[in-house]
GROMACS .gro file of C-alpha atoms in nm:
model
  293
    1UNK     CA    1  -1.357  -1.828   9.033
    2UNK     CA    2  -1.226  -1.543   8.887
    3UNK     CA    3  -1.526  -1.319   8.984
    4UNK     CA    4  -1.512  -1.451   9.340
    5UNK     CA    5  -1.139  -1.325   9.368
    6UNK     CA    6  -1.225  -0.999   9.254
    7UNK     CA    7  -1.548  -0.952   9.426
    8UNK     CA    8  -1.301  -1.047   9.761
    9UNK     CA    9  -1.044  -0.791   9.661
   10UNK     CA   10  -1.252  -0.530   9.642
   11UNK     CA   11  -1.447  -0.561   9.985
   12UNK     CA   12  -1.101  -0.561  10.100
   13UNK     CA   13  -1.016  -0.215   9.862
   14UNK     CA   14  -1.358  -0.086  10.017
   15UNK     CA   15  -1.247  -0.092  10.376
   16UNK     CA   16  -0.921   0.100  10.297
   17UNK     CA   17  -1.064   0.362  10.067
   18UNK     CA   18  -1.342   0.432  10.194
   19UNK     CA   19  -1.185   0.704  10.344
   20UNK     CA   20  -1.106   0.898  10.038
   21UNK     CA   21  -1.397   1.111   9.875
   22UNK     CA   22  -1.383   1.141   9.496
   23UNK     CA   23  -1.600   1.488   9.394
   24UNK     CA   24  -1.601   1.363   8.979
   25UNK     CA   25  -1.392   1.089   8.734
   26UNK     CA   26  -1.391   1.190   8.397
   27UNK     CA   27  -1.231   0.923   8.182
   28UNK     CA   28  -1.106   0.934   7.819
   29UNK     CA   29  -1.052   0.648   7.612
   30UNK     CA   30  -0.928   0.712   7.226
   31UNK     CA   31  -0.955   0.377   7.053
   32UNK     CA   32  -0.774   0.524   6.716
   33UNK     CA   33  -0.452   0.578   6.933
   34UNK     CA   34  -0.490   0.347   7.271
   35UNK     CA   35  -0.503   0.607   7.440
   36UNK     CA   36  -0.646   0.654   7.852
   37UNK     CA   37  -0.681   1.000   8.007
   38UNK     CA   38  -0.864   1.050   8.335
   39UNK     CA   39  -0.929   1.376   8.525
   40UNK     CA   40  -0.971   1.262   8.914
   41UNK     CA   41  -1.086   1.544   9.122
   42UNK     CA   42  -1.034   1.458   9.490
   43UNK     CA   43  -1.235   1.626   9.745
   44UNK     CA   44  -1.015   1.438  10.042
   45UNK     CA   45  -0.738   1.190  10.025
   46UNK     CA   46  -0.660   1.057  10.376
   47UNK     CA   47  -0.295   0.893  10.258
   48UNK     CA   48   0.012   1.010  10.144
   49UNK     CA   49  -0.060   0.803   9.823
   50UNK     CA   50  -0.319   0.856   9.540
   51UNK     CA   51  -0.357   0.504   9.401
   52UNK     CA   52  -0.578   0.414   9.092
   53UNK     CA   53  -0.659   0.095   8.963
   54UNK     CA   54  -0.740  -0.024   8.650
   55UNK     CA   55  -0.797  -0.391   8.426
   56UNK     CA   56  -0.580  -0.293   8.151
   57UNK     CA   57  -0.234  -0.324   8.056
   58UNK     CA   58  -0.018   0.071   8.118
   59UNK     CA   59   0.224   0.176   7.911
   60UNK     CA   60   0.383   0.573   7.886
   61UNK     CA   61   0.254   0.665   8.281
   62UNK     CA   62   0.222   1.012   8.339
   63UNK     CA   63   0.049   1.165   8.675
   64UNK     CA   64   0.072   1.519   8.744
   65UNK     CA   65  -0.110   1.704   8.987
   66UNK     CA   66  -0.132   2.115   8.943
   67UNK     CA   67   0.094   2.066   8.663
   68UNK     CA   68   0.358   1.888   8.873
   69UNK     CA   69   0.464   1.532   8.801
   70UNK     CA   70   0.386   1.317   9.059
   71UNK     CA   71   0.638   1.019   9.188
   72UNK     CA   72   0.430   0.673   9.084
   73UNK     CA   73   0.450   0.303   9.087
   74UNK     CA   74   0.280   0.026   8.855
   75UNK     CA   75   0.174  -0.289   9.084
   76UNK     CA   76   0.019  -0.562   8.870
   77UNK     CA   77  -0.172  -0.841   9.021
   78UNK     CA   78  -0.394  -1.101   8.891
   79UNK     CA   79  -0.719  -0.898   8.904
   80UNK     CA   80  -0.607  -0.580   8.822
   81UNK     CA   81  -0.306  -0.296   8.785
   82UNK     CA   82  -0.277  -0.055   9.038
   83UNK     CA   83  -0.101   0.315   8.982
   84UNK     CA   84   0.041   0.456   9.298
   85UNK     CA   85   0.145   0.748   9.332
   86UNK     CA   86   0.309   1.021   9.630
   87UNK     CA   87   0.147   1.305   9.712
   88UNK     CA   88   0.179   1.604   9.989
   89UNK     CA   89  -0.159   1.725   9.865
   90UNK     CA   90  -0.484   1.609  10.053
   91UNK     CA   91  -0.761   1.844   9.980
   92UNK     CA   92  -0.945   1.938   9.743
   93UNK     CA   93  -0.717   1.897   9.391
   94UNK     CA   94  -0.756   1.778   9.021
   95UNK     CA   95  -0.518   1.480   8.906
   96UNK     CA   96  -0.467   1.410   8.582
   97UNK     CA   97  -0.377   1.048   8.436
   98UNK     CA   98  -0.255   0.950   8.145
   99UNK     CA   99  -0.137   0.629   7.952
  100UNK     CA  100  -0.143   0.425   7.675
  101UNK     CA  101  -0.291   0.038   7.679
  102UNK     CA  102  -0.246  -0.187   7.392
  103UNK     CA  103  -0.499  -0.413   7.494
  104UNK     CA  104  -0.797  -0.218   7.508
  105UNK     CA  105  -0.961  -0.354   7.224
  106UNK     CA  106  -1.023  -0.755   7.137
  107UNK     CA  107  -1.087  -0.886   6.785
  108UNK     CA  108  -1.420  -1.110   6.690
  109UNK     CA  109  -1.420  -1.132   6.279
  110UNK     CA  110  -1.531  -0.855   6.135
  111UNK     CA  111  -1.570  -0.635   6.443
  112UNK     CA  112  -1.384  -0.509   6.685
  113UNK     CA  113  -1.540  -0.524   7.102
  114UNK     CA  114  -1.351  -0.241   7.359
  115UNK     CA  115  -1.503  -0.332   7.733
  116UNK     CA  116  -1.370  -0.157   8.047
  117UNK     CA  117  -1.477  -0.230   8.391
  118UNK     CA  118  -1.510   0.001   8.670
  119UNK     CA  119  -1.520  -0.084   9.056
  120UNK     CA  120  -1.601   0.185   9.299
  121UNK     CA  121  -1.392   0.137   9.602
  122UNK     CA  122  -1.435   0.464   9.727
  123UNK     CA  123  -1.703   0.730   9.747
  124UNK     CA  124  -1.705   0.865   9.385
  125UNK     CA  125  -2.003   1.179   9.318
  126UNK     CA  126  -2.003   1.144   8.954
  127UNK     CA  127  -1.818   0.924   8.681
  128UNK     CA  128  -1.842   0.946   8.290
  129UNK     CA  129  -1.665   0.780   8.089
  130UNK     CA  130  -1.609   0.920   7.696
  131UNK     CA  131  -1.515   0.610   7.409
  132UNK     CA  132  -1.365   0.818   7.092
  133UNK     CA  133  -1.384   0.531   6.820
  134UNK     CA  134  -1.113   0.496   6.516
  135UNK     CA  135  -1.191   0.751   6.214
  136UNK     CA  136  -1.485   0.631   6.010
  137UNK     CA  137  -1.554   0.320   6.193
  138UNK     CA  138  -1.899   0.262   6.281
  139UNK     CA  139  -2.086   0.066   6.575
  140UNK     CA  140  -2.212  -0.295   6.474
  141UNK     CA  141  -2.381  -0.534   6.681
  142UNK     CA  142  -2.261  -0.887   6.727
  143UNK     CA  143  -2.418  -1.182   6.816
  144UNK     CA  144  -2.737  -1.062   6.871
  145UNK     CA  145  -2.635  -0.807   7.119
  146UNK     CA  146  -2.637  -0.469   7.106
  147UNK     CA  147  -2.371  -0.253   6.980
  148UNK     CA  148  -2.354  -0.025   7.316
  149UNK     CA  149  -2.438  -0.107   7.657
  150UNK     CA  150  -2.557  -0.029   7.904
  151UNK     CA  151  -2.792   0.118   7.655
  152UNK     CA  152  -2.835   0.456   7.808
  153UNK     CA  153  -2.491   0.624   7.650
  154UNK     CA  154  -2.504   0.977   7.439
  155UNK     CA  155  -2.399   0.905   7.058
  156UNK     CA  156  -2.237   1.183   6.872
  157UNK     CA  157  -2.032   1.230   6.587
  158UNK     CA  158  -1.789   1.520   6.436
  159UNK     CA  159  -1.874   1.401   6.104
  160UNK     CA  160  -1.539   1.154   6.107
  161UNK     CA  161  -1.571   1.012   6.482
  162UNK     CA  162  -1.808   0.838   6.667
  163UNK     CA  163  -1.846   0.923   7.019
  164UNK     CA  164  -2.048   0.766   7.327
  165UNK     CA  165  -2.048   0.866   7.669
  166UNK     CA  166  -2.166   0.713   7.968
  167UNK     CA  167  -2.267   0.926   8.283
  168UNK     CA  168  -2.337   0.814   8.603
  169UNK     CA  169  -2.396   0.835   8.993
  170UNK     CA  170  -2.238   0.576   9.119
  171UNK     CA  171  -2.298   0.376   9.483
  172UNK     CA  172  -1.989   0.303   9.713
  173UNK     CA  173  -1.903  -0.112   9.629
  174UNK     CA  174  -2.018  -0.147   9.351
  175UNK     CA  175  -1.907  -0.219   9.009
  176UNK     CA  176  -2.016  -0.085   8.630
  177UNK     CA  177  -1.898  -0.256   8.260
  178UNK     CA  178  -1.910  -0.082   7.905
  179UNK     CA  179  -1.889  -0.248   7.607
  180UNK     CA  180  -1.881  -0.110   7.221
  181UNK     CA  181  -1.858  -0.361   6.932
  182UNK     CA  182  -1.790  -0.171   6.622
  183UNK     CA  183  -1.648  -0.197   6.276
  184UNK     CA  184  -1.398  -0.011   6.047
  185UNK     CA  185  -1.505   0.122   5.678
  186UNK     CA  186  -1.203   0.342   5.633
  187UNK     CA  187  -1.211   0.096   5.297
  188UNK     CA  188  -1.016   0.343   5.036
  189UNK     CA  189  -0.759   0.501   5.198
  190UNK     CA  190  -0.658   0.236   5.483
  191UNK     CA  191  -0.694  -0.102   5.196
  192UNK     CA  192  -0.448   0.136   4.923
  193UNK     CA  193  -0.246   0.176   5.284
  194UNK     CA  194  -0.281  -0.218   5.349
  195UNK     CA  195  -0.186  -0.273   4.975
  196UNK     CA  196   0.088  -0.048   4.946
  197UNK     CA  197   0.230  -0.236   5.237
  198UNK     CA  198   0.197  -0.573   5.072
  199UNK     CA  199   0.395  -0.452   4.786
  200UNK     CA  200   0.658  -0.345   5.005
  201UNK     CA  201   0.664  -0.630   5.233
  202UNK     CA  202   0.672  -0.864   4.906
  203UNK     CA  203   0.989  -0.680   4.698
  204UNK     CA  204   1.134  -0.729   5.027
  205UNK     CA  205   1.119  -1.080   5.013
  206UNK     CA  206   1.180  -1.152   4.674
  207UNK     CA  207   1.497  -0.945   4.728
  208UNK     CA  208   1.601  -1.160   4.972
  209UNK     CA  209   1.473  -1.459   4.776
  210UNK     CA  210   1.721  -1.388   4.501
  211UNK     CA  211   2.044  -1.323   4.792
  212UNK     CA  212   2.008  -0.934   4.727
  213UNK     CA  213   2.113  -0.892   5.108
  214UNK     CA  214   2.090  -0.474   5.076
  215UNK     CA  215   1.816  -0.259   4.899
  216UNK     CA  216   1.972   0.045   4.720
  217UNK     CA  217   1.900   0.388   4.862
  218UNK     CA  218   1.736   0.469   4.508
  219UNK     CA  219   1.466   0.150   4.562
  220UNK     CA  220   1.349   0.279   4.925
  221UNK     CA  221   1.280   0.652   4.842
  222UNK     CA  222   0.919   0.508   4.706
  223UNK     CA  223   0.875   0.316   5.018
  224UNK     CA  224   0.926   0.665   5.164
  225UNK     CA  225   0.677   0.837   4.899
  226UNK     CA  226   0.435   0.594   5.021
  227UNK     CA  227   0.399   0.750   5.424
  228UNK     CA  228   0.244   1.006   5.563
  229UNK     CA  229   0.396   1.349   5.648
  230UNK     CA  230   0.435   1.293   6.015
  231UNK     CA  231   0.566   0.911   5.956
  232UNK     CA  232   0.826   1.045   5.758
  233UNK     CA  233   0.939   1.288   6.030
  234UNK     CA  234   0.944   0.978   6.292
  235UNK     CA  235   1.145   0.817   6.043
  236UNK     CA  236   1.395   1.040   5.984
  237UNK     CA  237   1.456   1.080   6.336
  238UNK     CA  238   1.514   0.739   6.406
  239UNK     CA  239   1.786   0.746   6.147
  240UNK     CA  240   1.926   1.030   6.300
  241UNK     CA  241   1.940   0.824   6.648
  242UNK     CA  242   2.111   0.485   6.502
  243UNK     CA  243   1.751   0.372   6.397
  244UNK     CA  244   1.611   0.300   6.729
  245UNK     CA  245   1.447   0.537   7.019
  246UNK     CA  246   1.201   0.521   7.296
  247UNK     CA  247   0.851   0.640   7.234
  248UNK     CA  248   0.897   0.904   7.547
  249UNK     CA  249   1.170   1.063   7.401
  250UNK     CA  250   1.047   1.101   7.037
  251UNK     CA  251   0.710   1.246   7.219
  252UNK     CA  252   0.962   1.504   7.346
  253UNK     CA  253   1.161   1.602   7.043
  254UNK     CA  254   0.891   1.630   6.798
  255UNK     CA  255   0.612   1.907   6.772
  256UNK     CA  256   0.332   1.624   6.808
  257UNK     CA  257   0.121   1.527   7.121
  258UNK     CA  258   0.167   1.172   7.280
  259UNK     CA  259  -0.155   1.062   7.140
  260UNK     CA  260  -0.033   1.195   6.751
  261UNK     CA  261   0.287   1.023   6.830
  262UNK     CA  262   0.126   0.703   6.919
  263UNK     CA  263  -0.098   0.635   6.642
  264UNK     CA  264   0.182   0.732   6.403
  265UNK     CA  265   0.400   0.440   6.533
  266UNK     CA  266   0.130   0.204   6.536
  267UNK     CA  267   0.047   0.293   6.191
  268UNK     CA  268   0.422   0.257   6.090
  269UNK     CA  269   0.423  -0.112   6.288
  270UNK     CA  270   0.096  -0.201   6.068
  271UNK     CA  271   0.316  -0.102   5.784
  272UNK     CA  272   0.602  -0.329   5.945
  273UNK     CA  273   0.843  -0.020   5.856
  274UNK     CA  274   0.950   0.020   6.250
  275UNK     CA  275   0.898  -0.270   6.510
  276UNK     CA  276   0.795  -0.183   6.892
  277UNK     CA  277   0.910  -0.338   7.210
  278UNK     CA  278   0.808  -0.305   7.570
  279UNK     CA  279   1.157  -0.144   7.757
  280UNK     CA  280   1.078  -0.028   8.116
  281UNK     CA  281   0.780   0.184   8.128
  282UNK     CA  282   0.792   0.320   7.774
  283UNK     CA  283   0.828   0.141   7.411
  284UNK     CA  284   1.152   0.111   7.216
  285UNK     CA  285   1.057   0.233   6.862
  286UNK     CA  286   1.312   0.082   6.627
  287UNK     CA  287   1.324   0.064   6.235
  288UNK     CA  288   1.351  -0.286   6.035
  289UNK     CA  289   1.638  -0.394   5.889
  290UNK     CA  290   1.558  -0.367   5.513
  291UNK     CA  291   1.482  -0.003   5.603
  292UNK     CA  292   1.757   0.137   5.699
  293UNK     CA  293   2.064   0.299   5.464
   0.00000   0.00000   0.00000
């Protein structure tokens, strides 16, 4: 059922967009920090909006077009989100998209499967789309199927990251799905990470197991020793704030990019040191309780 909806939807999309010539889609996709960039170069747009759609969930939406931040909308329906976004420009220009998705990856045991569909609703010259996989995790098949596919990707590594890239031609109408299963061996580093966190997590309750309803200042310094550089730096200015910010606003105060800044709050909600909650279109990055003096 749900296939027939979408494959309805986008005959309709086709009819409207055909209109609009895409010259090349370039999109990003950086599993270590949920990160989505695209780089849409538009030979023609016939509208006064530039509208993209996509199946996963948008968080932090940023458009610009020659460097200027463009005016846009997030419209969710039951097959897909749609960004929309006013424009003045019609010819000829390079938009650049960016946003974070928390669901970009799904869970299966042991290994981890990222899948992203693409429908061409509009005539589109060339698409490739790069996958940047966590640091030292490595592709793994499951279930008998292969780790990649399609099949016909470009595999490279820097020596810490895995990268595949898909390149294609595509036709007006019709649709293209990528899928990487893949697995982490980080082992060292992120299970002393993992187990420092248990420890943590644990004094914590056995403090409040005993009624100690406040740990001294003097007990969370090695909680402190425990993070990273750039966590501390989040942390301390949360504390400076009241404890609690949103994501977009430490992104501008700190010397870090958006991507740097979002994998150092997830890593500090793996720890369960800050906690992270949808507000508008950004996060509200907040630090627990029993962290806070």
């Amino acid at each position: 059922m749900r296939k027939l909806f979408v494959a309805v939807v986008l005959t309709l999309l086709v009819s409207s967009a055909t209109a609009t010539t895409i010259g090349t889609e370039a999109v990003s996709v950086d599993l270590e920090s949920s990160e989505v960039n695209i780089e849409l170069h538009v030979e023609e747009l016939t509208s006064s909006r530039l509208t993209y759609f996509t199946y996963n969930e948008i968080e932090d939406l940023s458009v610009t077009v020659d460097g200027k931040e463009l005016d846009c909308q997030v419209y969710s329906s039951e097959s897909n989100n749609q960004i929309s976004c006013e424009t003045s420009v019609k010819n000829n220009f390079t938009a650049h998209i960016s946003y974070s998705s928390p669901d970009l990856v799904r869970y299966n045991g042991n290994t981890r499967e990222f899948s992203l569909e693409e429908n061409f609703i509009r005539p589109t010259r060339n698409y490739t789309l790069t996958v940047l996989l966590p640091r030292g995790d490595i592709l793994a098949p499951s279930d008998g199927n292969a780790s990649v596919q399609p099949s016909n990707a470009e595999i490279s590594t820097d020596g810490q990251r895995i990268s595949v890239k898909w390149s294609e031609n595509p036709e007006l109408g019709t649709s293209s799905d990528h899928k990487i299963t893949y697995q982490g061996t980080q082992g060292g580093n992120r299970i002393l990470e993992f187990l420092g966190a248990l420890v943590v997590i644990s004094l914590i309750l056995l403090a409040g197991y005993f009624g100690i309803r406040k740990l001294r200042e003097e007990d969370l310094d090695s909680v402190y020793e425990k993070l990273e550089d750039d966590e501390r730096e989040v942390i301390e200015l949360l504390r400076d704030n009241e404890g609690s910010m949103l994501q977009k606003d430490l992104v501008s105060q700190m010397d870090y990019s958006k991507a740097k800044i979002s994998g150092t709050v997830s890593s500090l909600v793996e720890k369960e040191v800050v906690r992270k909650e949808k507000e508008g279109r950004s996060n509200r990055v907040s630090i627990r309780k029993n962290y806070r003096f």
